[in-house]
Tab-separated table of C-alpha atoms and ligand atoms in Angstrom:
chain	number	residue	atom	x	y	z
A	22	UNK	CA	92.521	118.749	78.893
A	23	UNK	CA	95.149	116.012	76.770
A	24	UNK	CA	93.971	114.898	73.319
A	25	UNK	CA	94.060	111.348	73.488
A	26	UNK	CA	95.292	109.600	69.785
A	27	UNK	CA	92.401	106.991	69.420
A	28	UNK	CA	95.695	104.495	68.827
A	29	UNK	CA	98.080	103.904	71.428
A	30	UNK	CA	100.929	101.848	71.064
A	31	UNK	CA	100.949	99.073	73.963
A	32	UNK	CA	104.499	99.041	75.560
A	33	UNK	CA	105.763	100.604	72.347
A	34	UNK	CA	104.697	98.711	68.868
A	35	UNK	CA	104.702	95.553	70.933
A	36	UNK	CA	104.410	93.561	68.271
A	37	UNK	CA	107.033	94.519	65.958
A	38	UNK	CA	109.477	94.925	68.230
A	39	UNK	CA	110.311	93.488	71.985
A	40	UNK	CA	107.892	95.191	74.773
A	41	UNK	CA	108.714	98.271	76.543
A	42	UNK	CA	112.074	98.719	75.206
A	43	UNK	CA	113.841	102.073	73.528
A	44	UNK	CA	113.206	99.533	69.963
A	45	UNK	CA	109.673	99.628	70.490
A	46	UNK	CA	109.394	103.172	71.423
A	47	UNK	CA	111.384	104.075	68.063
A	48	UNK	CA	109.216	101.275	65.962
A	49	UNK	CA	106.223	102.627	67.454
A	50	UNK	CA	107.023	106.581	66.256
A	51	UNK	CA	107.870	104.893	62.746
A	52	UNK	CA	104.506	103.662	62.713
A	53	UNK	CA	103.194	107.224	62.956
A	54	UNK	CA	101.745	106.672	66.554
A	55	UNK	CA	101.331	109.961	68.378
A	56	UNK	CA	101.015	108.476	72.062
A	57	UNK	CA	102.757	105.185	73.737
A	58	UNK	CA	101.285	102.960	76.576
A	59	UNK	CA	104.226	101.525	78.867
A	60	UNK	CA	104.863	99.773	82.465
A	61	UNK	CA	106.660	101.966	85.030
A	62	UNK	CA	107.969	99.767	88.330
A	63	UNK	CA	110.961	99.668	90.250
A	64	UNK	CA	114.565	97.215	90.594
A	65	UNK	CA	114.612	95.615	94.520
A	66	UNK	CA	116.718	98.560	94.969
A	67	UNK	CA	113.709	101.537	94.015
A	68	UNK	CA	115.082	102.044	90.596
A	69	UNK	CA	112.306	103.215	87.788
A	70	UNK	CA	112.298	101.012	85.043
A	71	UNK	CA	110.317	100.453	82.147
A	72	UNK	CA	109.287	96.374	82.860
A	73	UNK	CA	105.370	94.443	82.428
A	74	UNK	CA	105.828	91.209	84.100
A	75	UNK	CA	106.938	90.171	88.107
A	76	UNK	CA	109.359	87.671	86.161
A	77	UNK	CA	112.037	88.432	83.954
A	78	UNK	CA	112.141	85.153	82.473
A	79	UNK	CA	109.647	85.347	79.254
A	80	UNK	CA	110.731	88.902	78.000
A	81	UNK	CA	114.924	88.983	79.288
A	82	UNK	CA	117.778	86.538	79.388
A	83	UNK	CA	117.304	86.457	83.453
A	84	UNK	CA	115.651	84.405	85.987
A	85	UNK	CA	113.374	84.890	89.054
A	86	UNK	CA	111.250	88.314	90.364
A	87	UNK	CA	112.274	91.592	89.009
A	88	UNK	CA	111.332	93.163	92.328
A	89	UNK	CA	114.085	90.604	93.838
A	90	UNK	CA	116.779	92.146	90.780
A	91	UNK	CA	119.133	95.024	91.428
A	92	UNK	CA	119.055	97.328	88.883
A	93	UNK	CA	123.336	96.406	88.424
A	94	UNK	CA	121.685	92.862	87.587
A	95	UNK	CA	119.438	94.015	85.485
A	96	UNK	CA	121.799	96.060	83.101
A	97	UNK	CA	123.538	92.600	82.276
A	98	UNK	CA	120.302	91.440	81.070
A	99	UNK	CA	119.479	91.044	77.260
A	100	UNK	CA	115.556	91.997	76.974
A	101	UNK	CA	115.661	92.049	72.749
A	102	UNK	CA	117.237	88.420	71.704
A	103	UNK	CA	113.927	86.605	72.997
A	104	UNK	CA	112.089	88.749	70.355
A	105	UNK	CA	114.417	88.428	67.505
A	106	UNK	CA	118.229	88.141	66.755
A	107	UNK	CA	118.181	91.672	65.664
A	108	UNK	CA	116.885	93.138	68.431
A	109	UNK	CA	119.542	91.853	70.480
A	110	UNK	CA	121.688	94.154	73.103
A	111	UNK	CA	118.025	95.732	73.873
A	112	UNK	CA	117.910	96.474	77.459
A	113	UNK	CA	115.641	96.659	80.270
A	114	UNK	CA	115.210	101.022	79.553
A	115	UNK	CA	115.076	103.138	82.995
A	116	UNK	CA	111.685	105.275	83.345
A	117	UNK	CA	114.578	108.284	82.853
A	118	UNK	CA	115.877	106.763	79.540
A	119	UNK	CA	112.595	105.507	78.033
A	120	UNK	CA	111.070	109.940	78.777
A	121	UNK	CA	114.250	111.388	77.204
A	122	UNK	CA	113.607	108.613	73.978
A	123	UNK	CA	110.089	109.915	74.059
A	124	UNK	CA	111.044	113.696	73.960
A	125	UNK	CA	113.388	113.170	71.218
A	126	UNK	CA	110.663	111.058	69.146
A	127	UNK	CA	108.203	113.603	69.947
A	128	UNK	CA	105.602	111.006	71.459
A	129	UNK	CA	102.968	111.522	74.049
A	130	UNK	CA	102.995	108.857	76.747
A	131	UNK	CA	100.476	107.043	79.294
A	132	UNK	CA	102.459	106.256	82.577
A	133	UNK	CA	100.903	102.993	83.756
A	134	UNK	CA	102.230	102.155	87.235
A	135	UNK	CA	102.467	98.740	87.975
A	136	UNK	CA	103.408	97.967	91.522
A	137	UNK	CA	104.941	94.925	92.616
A	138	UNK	CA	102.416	94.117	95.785
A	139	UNK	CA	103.093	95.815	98.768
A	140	UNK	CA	105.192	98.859	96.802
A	141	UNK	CA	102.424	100.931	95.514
A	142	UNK	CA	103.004	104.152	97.268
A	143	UNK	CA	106.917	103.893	97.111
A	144	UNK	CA	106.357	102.984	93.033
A	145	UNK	CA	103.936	105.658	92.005
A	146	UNK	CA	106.195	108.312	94.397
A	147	UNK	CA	109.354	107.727	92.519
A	148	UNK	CA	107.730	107.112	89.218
A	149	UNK	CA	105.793	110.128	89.109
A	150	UNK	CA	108.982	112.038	90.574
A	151	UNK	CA	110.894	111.067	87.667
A	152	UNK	CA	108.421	112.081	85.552
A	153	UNK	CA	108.319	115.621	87.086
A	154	UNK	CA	112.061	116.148	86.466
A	155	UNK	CA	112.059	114.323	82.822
A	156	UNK	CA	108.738	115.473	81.263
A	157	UNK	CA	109.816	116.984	78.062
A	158	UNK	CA	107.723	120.133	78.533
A	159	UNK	CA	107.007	119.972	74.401
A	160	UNK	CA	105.297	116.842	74.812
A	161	UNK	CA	101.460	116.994	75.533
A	162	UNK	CA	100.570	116.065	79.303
A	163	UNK	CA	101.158	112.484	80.415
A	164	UNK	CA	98.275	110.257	81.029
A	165	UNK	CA	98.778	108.527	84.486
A	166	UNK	CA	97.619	105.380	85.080
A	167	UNK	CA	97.181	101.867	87.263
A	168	UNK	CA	95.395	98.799	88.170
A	169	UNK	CA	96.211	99.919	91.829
A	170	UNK	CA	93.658	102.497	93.423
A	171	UNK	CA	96.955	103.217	95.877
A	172	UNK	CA	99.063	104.395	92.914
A	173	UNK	CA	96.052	106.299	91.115
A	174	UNK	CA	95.452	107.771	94.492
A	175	UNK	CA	99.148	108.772	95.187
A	176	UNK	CA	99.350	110.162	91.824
A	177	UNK	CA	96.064	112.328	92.460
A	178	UNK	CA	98.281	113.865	96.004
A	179	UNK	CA	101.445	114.589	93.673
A	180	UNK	CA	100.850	115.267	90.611
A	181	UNK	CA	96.778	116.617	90.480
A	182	UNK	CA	97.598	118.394	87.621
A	183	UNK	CA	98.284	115.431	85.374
A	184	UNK	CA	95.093	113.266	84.239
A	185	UNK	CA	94.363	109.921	85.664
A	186	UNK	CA	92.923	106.643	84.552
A	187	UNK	CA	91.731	103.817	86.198
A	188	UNK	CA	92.616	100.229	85.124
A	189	UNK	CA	89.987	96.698	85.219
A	190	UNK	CA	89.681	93.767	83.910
A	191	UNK	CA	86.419	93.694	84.747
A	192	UNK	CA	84.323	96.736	86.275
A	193	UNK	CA	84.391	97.336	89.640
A	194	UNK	CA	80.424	97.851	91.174
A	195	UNK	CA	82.238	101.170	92.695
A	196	UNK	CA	83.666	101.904	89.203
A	197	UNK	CA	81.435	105.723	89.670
A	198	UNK	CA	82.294	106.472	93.219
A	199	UNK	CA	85.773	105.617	92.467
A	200	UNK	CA	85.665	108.289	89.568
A	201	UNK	CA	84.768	111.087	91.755
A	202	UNK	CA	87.009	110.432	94.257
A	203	UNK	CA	90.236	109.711	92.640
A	204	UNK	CA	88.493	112.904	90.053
A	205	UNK	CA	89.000	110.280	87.403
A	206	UNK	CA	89.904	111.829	83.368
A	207	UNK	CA	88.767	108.219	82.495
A	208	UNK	CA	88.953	104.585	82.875
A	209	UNK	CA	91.124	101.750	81.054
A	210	UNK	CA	89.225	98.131	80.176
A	211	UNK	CA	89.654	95.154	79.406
A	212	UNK	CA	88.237	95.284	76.067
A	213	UNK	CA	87.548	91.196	76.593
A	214	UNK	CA	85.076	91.892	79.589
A	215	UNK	CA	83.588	95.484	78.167
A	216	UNK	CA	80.044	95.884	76.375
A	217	UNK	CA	78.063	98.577	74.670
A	218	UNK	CA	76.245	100.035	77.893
A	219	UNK	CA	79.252	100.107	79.968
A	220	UNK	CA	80.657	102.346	77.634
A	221	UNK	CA	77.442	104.326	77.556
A	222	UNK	CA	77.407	104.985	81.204
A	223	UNK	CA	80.996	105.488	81.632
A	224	UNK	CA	80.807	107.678	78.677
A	225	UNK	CA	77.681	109.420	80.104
A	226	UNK	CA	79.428	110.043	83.297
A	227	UNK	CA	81.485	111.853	81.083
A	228	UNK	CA	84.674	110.119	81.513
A	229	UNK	CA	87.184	109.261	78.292
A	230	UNK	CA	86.960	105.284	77.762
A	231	UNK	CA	90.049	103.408	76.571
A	232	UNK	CA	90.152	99.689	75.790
A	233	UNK	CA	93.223	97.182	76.237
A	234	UNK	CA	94.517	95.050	74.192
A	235	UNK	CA	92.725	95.498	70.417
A	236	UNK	CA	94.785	94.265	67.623
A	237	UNK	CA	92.055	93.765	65.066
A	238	UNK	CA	90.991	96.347	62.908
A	239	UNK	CA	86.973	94.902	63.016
A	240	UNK	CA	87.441	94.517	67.092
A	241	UNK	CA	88.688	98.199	67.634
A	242	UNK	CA	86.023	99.069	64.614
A	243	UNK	CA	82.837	97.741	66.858
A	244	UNK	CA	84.535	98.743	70.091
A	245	UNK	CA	84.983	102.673	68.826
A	246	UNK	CA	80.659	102.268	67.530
A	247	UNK	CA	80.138	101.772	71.154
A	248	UNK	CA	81.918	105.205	71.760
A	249	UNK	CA	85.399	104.000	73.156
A	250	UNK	CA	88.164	106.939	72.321
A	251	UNK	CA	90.858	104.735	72.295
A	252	UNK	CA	92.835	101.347	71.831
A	253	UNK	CA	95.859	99.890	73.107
A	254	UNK	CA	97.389	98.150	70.431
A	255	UNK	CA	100.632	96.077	69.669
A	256	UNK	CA	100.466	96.640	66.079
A	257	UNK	CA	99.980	100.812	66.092
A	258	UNK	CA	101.122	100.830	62.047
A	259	UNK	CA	97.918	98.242	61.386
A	260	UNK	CA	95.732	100.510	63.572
A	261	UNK	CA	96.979	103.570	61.974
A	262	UNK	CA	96.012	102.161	58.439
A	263	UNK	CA	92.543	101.579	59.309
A	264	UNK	CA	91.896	103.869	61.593
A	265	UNK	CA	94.037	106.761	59.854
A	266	UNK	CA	94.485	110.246	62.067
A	267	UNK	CA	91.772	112.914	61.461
B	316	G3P	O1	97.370	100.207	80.171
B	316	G3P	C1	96.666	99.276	79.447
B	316	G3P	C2	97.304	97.915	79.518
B	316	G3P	O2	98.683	98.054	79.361
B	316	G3P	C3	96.998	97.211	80.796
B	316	G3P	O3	97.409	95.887	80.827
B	316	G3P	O4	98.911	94.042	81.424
B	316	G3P	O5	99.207	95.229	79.280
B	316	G3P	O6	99.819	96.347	81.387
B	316	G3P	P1	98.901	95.357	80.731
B	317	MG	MG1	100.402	98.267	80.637
């Protein structure tokens, strides 16, 4: 079973450098995170990339629905500048480019697929094949995750062997059925929405709890005393100096 880092960098060190590109990646391993957090969807024409939003417009130089972009489009795009002058020339990474930065930087990663709607099966299928051919096989296991039971579920049929998590916002009533039959390594929360006794049960039910997004130190203090093993953070060097490796 994967040792989890308590601190995971959210799309990289999010908030040093610009989201889920190589820049972020490298910031994040500077910071002395161990594992990574990143978005995994696909260009209008089934290309892997490494993207959060539907739009392009807040975190690129672009316009309009990435899942409307080719990937030839998107290589034109400039996805550092809106960050800061110096990252610019950052690109939109492919899932193949962002694994090979990981395995050189030595970082564990958590695969979260995000779907556009409608493309679940077709994301999580080529997503989690270009994990199988990319994997670095010195890196610990990839952690698989979604927000979309179809891409969980898909994941489950291809690739049982790597350990899934479930995404909410807020709990689902179903969140325990859902565990057993997806066979669940743990669940991913909205650390807004989550309390004390939902960790408890979910923690009971003996499944790994991980909370999104926690960039203070006194937040991700009282949200680890309810027995959460991890945080998604944008600022992993912060985290790291309270909450130093053991
Ligand atoms: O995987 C945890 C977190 O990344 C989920 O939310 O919107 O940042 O992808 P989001
Ligand atoms: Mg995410």
């Amino acid at each position: 079973m994967i040792k989890l880092s308590p601190i995971i960098a959210h799309r990289g060190s999010s908030g040093t450098a610009p989201e889920n590109t190589l820049a972020a990646f490298r910031a994040a391993a500077a910071a002395g995170a161990t594992w990574v957090e990143f978005d995994a969807t696909l260009t209008s024409d089934a290309r892997p990339v490494v993207f959060h939003d539907d739009e392009l417009d807040r975190t690129t130089d672009g316009q309009g629905l990435l899942a409307e972009t080719t990937f030839e489009v998107l290589t034109h795009l400039d996805a550092g500048s809106w960050f800061g002058a110096a990252f610019a020339g950052e690109m939109v990474p492919t899932l193949e480019e962002v694994l090979e930065t990981l395995g050189t930087l030595g970082l564990a990663f958590n695969m979260e697929i995000k779907p556009d709607r409608g493309r679940e099966v077709e994301t999580a299928e080529i997503a989690l094949a270009t994990v199988a051919d990319n994997w670095h096989g010195s890196l610990p296991t990839p952690l698989i995750s979604s927000f979309s039971r179809i891409c969980v579920g898909v994941a489950k049929d291809l690739a049982p062997t790597l350990p899934r998590s479930f995404l909410f916002d807020r709990r689902p009533d179903d969140w325990a059925a859902l565990g057993r039959t997806l066979e669940l390594f743990g669940f991913g929360a909205n650390q807004a929405h989550l309390d004390a006794a939902q960790v408890a049960e979910m923690k009971a039910a003996g499944y790994r709890v991980s909370a999104y997004t926690v960039n203070a130190p006194e937040r991700a203090s009282l949200l680890f005393s309810w027995g959460v093993d991890s945080i998604f953070t944008d600022y992993p060097a912060l985290m790291l100096k309270h909450f130093p490796p053991t």
